[in-house]
mmCIF file with all atom_site columns, C-alpha atoms in Angstrom:
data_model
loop_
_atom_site.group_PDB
_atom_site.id
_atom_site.type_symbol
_atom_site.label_atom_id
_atom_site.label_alt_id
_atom_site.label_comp_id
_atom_site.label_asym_id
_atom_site.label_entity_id
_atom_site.label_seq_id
_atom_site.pdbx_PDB_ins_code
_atom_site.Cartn_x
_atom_site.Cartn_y
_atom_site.Cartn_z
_atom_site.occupancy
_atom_site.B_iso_or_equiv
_atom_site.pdbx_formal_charge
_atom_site.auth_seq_id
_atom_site.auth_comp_id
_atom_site.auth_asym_id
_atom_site.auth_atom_id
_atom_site.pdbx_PDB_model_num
ATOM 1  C CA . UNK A 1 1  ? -11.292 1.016   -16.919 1.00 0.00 ? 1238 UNK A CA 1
ATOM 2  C CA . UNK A 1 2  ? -14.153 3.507   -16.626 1.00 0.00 ? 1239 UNK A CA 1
ATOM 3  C CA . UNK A 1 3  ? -16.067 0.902   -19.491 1.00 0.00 ? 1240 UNK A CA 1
ATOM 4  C CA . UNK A 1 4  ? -15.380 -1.787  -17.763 1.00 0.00 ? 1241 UNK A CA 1
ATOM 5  C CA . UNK A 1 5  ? -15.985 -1.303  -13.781 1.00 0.00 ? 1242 UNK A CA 1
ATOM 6  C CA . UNK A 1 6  ? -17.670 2.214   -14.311 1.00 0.00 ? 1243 UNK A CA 1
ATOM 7  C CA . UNK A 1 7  ? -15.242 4.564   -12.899 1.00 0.00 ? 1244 UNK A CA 1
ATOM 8  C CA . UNK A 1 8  ? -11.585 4.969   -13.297 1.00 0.00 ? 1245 UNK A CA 1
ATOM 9  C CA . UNK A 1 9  ? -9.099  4.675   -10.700 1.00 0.00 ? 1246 UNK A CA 1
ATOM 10 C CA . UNK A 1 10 ? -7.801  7.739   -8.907  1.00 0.00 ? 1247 UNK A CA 1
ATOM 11 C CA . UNK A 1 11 ? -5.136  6.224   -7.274  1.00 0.00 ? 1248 UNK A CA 1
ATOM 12 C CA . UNK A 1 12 ? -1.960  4.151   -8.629  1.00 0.00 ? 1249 UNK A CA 1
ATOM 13 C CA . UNK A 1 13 ? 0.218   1.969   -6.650  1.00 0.00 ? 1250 UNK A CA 1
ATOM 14 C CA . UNK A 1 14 ? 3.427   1.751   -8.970  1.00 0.00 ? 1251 UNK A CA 1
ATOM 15 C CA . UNK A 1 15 ? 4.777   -1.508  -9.403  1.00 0.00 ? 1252 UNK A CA 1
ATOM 16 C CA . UNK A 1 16 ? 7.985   -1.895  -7.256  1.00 0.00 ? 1253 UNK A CA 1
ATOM 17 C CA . UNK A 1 17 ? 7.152   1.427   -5.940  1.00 0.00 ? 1254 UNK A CA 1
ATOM 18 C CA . UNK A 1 18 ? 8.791   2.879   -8.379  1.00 0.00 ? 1255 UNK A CA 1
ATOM 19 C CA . UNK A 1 19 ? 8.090   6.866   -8.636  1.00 0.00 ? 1256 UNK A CA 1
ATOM 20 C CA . UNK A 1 20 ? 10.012  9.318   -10.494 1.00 0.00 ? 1257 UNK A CA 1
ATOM 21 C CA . UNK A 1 21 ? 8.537   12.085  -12.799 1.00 0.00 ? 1258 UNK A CA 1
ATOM 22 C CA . UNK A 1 22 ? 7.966   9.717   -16.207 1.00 0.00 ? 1259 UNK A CA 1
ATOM 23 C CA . UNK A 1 23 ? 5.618   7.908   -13.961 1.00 0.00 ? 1260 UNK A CA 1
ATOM 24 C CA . UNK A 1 24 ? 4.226   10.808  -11.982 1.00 0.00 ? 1261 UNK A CA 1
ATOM 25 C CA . UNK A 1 25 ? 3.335   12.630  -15.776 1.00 0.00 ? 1262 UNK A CA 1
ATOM 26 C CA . UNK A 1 26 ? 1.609   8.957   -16.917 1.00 0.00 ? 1263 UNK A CA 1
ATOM 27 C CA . UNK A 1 27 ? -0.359  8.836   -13.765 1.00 0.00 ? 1264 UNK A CA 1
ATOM 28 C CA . UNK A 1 28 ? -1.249  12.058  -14.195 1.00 0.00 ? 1265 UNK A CA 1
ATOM 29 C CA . UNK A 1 29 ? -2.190  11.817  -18.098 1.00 0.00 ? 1266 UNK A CA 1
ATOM 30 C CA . UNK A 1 30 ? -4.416  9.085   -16.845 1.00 0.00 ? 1267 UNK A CA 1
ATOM 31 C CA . UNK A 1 31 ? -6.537  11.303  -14.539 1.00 0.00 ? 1268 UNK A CA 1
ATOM 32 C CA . UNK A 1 32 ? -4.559  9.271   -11.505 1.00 0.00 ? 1269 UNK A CA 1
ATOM 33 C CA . UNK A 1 33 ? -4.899  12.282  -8.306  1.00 0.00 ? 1270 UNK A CA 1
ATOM 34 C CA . UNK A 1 34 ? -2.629  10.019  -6.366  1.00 0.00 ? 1271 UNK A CA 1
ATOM 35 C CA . UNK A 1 35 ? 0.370   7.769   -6.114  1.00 0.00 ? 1272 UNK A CA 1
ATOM 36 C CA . UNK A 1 36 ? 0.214   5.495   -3.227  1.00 0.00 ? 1273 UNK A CA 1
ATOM 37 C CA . UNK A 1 37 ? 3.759   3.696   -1.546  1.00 0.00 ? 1274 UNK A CA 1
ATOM 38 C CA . UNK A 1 38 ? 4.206   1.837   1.227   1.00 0.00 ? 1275 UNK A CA 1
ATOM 39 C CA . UNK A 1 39 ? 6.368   2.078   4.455   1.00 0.00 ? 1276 UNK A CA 1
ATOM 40 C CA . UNK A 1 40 ? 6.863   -1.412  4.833   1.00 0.00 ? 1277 UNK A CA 1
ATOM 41 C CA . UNK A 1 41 ? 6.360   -4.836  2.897   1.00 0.00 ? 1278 UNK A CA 1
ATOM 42 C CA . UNK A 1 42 ? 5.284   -7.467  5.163   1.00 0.00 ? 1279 UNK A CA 1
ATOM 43 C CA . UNK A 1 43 ? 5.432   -9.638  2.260   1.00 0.00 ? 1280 UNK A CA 1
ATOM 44 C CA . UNK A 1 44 ? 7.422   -13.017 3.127   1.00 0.00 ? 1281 UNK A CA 1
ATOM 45 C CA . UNK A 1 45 ? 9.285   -13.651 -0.098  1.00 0.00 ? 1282 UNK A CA 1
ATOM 46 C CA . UNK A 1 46 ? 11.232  -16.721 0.655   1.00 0.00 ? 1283 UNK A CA 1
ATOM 47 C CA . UNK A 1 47 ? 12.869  -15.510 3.713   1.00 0.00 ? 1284 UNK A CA 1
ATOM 48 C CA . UNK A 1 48 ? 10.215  -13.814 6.582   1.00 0.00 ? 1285 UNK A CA 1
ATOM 49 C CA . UNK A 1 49 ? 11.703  -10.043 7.093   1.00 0.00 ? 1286 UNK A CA 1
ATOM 50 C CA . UNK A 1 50 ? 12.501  -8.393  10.414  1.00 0.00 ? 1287 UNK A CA 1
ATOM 51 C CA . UNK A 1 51 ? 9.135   -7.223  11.725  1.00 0.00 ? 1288 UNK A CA 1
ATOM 52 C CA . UNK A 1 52 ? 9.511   -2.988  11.321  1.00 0.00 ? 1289 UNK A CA 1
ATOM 53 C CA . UNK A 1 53 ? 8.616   -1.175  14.630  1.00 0.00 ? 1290 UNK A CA 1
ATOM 54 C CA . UNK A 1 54 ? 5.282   0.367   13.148  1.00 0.00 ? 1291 UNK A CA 1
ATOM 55 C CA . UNK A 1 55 ? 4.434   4.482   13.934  1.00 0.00 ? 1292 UNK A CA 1
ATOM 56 C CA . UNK A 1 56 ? 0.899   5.970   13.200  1.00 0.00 ? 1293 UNK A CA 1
ATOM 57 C CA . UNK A 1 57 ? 0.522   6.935   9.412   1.00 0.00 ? 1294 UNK A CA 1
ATOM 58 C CA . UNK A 1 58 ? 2.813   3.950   8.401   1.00 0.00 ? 1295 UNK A CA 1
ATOM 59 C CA . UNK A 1 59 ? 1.325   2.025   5.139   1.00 0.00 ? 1296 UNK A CA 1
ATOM 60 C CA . UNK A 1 60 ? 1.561   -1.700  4.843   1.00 0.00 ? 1297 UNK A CA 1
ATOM 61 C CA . UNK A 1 61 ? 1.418   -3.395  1.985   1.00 0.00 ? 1298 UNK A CA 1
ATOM 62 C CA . UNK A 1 62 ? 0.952   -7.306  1.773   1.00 0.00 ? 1299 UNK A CA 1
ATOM 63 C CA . UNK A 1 63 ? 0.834   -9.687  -1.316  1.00 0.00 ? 1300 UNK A CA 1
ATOM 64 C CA . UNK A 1 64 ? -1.953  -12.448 -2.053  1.00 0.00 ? 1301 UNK A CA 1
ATOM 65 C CA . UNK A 1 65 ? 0.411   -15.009 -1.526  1.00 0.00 ? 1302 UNK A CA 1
ATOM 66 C CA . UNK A 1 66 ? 0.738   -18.212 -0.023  1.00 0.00 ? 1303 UNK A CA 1
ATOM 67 C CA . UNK A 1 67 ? 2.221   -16.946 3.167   1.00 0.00 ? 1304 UNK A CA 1
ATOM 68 C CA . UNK A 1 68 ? -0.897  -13.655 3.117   1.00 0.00 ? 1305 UNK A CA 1
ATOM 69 C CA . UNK A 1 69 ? -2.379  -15.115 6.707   1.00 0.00 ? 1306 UNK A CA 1
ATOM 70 C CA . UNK A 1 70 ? 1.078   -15.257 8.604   1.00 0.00 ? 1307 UNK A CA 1
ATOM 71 C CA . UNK A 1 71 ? 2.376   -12.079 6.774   1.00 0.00 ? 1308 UNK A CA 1
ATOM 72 C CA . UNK A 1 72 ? -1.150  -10.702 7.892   1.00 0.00 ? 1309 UNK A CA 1
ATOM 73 C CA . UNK A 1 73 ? -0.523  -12.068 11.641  1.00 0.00 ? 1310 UNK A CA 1
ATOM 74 C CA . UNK A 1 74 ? 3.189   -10.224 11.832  1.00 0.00 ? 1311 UNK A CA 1
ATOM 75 C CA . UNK A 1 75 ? 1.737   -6.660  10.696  1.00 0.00 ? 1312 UNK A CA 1
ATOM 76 C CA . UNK A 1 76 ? -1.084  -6.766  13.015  1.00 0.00 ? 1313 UNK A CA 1
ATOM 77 C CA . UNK A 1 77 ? 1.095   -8.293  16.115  1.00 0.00 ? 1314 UNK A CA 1
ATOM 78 C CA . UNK A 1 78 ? 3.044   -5.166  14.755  1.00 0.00 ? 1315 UNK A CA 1
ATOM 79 C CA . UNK A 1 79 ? 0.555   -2.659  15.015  1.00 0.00 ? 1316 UNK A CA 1
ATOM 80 C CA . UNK A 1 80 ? -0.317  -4.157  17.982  1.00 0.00 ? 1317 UNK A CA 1
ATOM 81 C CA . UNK A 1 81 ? 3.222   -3.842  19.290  1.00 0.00 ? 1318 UNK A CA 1
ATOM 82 C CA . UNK A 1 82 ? 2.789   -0.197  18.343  1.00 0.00 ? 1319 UNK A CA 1
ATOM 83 C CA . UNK A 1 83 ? -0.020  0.640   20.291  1.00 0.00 ? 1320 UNK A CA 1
ATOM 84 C CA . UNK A 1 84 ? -1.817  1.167   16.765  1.00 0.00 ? 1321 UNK A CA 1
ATOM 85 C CA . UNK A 1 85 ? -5.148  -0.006  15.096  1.00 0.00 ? 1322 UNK A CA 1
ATOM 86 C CA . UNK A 1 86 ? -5.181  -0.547  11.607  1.00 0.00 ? 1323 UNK A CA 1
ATOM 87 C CA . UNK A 1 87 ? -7.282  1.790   9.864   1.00 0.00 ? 1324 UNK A CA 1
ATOM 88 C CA . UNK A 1 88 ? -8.385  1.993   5.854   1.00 0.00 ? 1325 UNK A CA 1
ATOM 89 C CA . UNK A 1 89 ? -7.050  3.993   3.834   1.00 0.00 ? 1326 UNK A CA 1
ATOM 90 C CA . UNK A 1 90 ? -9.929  5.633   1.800   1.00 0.00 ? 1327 UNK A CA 1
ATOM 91 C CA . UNK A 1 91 ? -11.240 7.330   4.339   1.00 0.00 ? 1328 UNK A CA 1
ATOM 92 C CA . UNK A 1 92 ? -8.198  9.246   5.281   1.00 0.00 ? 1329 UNK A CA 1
ATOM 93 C CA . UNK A 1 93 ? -7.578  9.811   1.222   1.00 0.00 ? 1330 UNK A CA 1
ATOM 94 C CA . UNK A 1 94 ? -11.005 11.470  1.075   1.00 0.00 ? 1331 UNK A CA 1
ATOM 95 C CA . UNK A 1 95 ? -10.725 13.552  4.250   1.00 0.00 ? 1332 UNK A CA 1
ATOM 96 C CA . UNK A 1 96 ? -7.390  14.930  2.990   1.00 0.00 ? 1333 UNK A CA 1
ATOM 97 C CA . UNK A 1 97 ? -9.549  15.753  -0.284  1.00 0.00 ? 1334 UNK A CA 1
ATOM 98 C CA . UNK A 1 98 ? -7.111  13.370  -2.676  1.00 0.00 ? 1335 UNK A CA 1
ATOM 99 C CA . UNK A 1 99 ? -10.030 11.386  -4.032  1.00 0.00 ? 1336 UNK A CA 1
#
């Protein structure tokens, strides 16, 4: 990775979410500093999911897929809902001194 985009990742988002300590130790054999999950999928995989009641420090994850805008619309009418503003998360990463 490092060759080819000049750094290497520091954080891994594990396919499925899957986390246990196999893919904790390969993470961390890689130089990974951080796994990163989600609270909710907003994803719309054939059926479009109940829309989550959304708290501050939730993590959303959505998929490049054809249904990204209105999957997009739900988790920020969600946020919204909530009383929340979507924030990056980078910034909170580096302030909590993870990468």
């Amino acid at each position: 990775m490092a060759a080819a985009f000049g750094r290497e990742p520091k954080l891994l988002r594990p396919p499925y979410g899957a986390v246990n300590d196999e893919v904790r130790a390969a993470a961390k054999a890689c130089g990974v500093k951080a796994l990163v999950t989600w609270t909710y999928d907003f994803t719309t995989w054939g059926e479009t999911p109940p829309t989550p009641q959304l708290k501050a420090g939730d993590i959303v994850l959505l998929h490049f897929t054809p249904t990204l805008a209105a999957d997009l619309e739900r988790a920020l009418g969600a946020a919204k809902a909530a009383g929340l503003k979507p924030a990056a998360l980078m910034p909170h990463l580096k302030a909590a001194g993870i990468v």
